[in-house]
PDB file of C-alpha atoms in Angstrom:
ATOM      1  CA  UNK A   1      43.736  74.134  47.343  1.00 66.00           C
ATOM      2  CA  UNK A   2      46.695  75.218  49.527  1.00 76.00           C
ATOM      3  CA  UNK A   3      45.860  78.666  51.238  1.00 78.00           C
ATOM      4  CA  UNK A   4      49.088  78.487  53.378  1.00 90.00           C
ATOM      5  CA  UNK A   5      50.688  82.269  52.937  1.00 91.00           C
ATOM      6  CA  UNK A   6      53.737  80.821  51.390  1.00 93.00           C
ATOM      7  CA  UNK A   7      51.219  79.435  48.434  1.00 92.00           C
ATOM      8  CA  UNK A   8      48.730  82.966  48.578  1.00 93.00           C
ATOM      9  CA  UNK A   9      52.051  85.222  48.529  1.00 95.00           C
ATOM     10  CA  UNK A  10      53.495  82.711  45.399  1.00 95.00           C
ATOM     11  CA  UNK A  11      49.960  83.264  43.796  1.00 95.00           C
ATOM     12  CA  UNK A  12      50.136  86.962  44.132  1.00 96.00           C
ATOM     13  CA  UNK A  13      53.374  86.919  43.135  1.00 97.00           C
ATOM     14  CA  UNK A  14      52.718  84.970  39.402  1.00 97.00           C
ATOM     15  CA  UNK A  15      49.403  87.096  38.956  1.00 97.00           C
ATOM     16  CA  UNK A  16      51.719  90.070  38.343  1.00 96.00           C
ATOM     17  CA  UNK A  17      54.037  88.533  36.555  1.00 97.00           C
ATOM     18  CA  UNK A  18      51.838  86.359  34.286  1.00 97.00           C
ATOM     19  CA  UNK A  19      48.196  87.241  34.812  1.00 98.00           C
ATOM     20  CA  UNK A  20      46.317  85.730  32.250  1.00 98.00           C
ATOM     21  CA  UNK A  21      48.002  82.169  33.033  1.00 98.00           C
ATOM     22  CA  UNK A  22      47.609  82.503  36.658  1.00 98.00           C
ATOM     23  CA  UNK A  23      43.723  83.078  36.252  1.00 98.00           C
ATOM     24  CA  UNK A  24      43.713  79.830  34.112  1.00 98.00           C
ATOM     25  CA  UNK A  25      45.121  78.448  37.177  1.00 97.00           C
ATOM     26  CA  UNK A  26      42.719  79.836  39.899  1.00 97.00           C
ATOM     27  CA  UNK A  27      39.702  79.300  37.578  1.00 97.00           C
ATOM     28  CA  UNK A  28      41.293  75.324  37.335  1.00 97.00           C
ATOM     29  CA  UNK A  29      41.156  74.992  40.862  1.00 95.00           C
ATOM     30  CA  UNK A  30      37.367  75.105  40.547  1.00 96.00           C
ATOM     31  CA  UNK A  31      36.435  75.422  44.026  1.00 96.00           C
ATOM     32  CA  UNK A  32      32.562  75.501  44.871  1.00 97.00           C
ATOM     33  CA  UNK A  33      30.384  78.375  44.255  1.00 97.00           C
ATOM     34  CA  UNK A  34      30.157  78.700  48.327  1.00 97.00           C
ATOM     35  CA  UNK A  35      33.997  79.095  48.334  1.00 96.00           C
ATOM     36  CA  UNK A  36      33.641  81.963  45.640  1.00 97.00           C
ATOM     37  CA  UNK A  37      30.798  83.492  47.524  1.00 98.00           C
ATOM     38  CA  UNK A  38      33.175  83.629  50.888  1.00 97.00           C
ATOM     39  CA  UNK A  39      35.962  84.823  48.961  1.00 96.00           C
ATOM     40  CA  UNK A  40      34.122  87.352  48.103  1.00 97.00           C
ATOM     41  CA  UNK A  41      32.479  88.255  51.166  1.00 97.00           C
ATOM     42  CA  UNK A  42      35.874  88.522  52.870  1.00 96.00           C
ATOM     43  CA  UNK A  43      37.535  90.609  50.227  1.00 97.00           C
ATOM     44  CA  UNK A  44      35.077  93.156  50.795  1.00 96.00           C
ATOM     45  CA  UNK A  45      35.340  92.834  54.511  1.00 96.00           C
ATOM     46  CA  UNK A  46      39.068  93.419  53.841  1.00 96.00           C
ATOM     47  CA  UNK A  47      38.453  96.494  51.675  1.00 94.00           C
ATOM     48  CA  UNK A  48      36.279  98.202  53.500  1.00 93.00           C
ATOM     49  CA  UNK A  49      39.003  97.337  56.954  1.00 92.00           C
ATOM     50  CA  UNK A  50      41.536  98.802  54.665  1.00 92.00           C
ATOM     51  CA  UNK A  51      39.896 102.034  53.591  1.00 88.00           C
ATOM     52  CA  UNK A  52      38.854 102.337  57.030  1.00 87.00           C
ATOM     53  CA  UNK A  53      42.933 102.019  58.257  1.00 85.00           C
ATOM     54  CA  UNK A  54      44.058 104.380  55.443  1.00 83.00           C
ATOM     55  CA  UNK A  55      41.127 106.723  56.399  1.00 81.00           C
ATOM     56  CA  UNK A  56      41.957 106.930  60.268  1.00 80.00           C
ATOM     57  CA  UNK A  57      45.712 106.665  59.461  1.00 78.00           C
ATOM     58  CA  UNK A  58      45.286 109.815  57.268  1.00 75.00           C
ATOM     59  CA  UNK A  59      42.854 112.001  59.758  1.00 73.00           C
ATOM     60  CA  UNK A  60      40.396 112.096  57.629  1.00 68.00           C
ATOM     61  CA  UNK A  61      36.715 112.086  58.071  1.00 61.00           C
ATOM     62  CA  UNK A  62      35.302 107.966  57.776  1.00 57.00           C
ATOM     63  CA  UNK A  63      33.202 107.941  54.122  1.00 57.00           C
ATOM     64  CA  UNK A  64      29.556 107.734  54.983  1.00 55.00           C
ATOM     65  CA  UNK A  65      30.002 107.394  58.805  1.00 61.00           C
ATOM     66  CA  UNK A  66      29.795 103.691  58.793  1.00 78.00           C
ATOM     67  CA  UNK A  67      31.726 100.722  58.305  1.00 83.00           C
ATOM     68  CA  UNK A  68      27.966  98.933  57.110  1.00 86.00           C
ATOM     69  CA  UNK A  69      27.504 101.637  54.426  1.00 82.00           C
ATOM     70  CA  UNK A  70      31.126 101.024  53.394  1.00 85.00           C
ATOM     71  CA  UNK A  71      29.919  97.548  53.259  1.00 90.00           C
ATOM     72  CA  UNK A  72      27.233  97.686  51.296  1.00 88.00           C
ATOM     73  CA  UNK A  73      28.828 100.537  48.960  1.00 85.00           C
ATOM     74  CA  UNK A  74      31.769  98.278  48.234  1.00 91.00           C
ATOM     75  CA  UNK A  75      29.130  95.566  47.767  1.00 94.00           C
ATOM     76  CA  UNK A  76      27.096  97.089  45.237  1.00 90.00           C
ATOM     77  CA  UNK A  77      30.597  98.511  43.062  1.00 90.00           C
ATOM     78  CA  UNK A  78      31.958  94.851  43.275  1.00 94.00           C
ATOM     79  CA  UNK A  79      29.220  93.036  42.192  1.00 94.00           C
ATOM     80  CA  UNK A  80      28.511  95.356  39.573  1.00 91.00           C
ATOM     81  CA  UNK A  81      31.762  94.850  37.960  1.00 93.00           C
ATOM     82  CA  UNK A  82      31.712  90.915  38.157  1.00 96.00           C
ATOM     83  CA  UNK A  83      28.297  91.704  36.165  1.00 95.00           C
ATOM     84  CA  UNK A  84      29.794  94.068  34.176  1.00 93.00           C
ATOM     85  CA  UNK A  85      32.766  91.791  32.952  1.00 95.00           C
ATOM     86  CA  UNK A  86      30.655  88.745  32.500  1.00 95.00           C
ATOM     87  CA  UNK A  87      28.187  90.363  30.850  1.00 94.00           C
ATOM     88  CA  UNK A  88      29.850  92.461  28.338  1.00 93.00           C
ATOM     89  CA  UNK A  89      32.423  90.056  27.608  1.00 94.00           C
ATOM     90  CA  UNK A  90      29.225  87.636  27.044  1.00 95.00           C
ATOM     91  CA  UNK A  91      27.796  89.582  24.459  1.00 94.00           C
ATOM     92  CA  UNK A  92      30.914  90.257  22.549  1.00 93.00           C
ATOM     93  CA  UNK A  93      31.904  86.795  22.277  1.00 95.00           C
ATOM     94  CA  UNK A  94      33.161  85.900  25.065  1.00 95.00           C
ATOM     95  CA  UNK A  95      32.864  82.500  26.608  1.00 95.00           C
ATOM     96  CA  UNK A  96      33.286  83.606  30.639  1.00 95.00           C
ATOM     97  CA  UNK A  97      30.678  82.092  33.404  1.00 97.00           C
ATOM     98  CA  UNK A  98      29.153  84.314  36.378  1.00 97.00           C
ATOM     99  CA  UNK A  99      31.172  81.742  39.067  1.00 98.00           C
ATOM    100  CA  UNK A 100      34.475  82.149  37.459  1.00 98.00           C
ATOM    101  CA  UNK A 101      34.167  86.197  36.839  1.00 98.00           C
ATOM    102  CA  UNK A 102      33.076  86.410  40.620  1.00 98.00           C
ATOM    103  CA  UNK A 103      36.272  84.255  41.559  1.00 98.00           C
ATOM    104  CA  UNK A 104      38.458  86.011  39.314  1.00 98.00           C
ATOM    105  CA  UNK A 105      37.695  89.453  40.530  1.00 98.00           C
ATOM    106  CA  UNK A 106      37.487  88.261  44.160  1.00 97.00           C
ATOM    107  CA  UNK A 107      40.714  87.274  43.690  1.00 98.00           C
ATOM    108  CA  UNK A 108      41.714  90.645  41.551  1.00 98.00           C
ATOM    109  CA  UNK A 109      40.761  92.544  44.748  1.00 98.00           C
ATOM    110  CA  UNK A 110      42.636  90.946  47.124  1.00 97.00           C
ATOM    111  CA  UNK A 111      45.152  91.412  45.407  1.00 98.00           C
ATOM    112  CA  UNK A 112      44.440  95.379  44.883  1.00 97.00           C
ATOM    113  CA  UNK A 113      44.258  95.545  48.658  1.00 97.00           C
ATOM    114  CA  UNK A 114      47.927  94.497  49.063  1.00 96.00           C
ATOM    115  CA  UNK A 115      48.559  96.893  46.463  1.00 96.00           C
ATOM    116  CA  UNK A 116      46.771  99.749  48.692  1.00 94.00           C
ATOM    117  CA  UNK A 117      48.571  98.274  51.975  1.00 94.00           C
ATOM    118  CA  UNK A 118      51.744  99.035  49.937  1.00 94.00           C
ATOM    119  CA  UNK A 119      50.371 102.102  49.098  1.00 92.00           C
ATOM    120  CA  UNK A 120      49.700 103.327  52.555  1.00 90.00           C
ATOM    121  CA  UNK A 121      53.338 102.402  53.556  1.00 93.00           C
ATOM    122  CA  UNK A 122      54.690 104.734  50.876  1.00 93.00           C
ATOM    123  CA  UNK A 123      52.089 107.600  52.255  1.00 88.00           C
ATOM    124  CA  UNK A 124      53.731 106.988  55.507  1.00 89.00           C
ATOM    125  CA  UNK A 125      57.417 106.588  55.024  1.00 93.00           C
ATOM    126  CA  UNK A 126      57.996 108.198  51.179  1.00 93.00           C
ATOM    127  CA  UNK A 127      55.020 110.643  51.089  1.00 90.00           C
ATOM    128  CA  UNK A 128      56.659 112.390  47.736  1.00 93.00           C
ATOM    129  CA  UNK A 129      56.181 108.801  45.895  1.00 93.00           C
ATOM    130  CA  UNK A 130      52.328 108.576  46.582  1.00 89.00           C
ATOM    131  CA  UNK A 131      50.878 109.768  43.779  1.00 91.00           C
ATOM    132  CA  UNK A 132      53.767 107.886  41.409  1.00 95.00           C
ATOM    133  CA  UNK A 133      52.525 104.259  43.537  1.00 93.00           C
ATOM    134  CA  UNK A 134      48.823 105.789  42.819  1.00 93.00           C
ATOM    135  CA  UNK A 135      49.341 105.881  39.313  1.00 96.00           C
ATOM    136  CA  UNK A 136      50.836 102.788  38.977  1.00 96.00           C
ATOM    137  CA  UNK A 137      48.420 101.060  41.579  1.00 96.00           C
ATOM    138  CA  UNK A 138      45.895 101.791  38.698  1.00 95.00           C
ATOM    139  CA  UNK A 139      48.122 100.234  35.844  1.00 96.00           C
ATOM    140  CA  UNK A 140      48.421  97.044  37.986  1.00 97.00           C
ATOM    141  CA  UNK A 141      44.709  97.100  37.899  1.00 97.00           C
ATOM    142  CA  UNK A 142      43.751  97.566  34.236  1.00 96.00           C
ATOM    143  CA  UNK A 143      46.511  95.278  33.421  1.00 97.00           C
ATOM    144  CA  UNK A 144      44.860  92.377  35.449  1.00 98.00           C
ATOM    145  CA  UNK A 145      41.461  93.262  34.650  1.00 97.00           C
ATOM    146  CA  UNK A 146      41.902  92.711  31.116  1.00 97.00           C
ATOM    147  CA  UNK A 147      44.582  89.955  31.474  1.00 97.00           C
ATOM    148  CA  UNK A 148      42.096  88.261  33.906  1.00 98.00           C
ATOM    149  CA  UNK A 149      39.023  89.285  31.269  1.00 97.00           C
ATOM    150  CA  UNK A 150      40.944  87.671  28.529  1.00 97.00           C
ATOM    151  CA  UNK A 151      41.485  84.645  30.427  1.00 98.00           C
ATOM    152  CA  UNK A 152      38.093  84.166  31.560  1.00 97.00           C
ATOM    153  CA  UNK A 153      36.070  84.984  28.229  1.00 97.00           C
ATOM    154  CA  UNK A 154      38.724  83.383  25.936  1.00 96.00           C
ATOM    155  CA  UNK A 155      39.760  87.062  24.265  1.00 96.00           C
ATOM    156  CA  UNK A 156      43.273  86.761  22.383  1.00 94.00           C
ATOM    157  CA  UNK A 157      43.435  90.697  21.738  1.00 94.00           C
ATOM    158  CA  UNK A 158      44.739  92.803  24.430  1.00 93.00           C
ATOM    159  CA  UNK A 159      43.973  95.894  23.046  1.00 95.00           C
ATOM    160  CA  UNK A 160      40.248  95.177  22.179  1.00 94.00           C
ATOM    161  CA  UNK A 161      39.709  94.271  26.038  1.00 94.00           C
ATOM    162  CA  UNK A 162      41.528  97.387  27.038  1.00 94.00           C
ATOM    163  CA  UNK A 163      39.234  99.785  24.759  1.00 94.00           C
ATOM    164  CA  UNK A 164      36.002  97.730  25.878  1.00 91.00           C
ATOM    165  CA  UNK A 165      37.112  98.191  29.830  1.00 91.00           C
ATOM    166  CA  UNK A 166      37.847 102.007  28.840  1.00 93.00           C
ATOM    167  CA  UNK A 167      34.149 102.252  27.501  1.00 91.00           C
ATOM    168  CA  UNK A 168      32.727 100.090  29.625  1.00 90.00           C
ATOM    169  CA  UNK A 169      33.994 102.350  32.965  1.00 87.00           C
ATOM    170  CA  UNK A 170      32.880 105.224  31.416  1.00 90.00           C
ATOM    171  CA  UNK A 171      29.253 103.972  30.849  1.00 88.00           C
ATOM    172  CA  UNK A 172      29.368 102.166  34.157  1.00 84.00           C
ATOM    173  CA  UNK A 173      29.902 105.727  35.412  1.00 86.00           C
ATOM    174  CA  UNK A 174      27.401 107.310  34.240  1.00 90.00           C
ATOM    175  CA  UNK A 175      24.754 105.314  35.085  1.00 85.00           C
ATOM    176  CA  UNK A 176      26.262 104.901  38.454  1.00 79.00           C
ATOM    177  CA  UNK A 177      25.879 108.633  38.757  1.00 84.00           C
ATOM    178  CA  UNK A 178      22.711 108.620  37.379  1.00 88.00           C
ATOM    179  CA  UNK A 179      21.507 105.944  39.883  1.00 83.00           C
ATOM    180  CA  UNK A 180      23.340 107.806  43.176  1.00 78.00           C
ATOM    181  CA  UNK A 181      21.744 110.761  42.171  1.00 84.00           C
ATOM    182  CA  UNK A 182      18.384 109.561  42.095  1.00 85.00           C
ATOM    183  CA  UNK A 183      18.932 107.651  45.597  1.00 80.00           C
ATOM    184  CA  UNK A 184      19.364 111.143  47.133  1.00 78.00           C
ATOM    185  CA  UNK A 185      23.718 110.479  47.069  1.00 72.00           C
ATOM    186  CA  UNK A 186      25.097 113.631  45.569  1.00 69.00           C
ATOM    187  CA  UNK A 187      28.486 115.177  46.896  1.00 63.00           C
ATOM    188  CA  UNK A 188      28.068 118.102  49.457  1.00 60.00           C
ATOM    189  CA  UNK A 189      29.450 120.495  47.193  1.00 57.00           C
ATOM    190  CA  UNK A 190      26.625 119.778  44.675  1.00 54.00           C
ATOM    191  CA  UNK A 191      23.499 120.168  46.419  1.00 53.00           C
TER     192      UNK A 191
END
């Protein structure tokens, strides 16, 4: 596996333009389930660095107060959807593994995070465009989640894994809600 930035920038590169292929690829590469683990662990190191930058760079107050509840927060939403994806897509037919769904969205969120780099450069220099590079920072997103879905569970319909993610965030949601607001986690404003 060649991790030079020439290689990671060419991978990028072909998981916009061809998605579904390029996750063949990165699921081919097969690496060990320690390598998927660290992947893992570093994307969410990366995120939470990120939303940290963006968070500072904007003046804003940090979410939670701390960079180990970001942590764990980005964790827990991570995890859940490499369960999520494997999981649902296992019990509608789908033929995806836990190793290759936690690769494949490792890899889906580093990806998202040079997306929100991108993002924060528009904030900075083209402030107008933000919310036009927010909406389509979301498009990139669904359209390699189910590209990368249909990959790794076999799916040949598009639009079938695009209604099932639709669903699927909406329940995700509201149990996630349900969960936060029995750990105590409400917003301010709703207390």
């Amino acid at each position: 596996m060649d991790l030079t930035l020439a290689s990671v920038t060419a991978l990028m590169r072909d998981t916009l333009v061809a998605p579904r292929d390029t996750a063949t690829r990165i699921m081919d590469m097969n690496p060990p389930d320690d390598a998927r683990w660290l992947g893992f662990v570093i994307v969410v190191v990366l995120s939470v660095l990120v939303g940290q930058a963006s968070v500072l760079l904007l003046g804003e107050a940090a979410f939670g107060g701390s960079l180990i509840f970001m942590a764990v927060f980005q964790t827990m939403i991570l995890l859940g959807l490499v369960v999520a994806v494997q999981t649902i897509g296992r019990r509608a037919g789908g033929s995806g593994t836990f190793p290759d769904a936690l690769l494949l969205l490792a890899w889906l969120q580093f990806v998202m995070i040079a997306v929100q780099i991108a993002q924060l450069v528009v904030l900075l220099v083209v402030p107008p465009l933000f919310g036009l590079v927010t909406m389509a920072s979301l498009a990139i997103f669904m359209w390699l989640l189910v590209n990368f879905t249909m990959a790794l569970h076999g799916f040949t319909s598009a639009l079938k894994v695009a209604v099932g993610t639709v669903f699927a965030f909406f329940a995700l949601a509201v149990v996630f809600a349900i969960v936060l607001t029995f750990l105590g986690l409400v917003p301010q404003d709703m207390q």
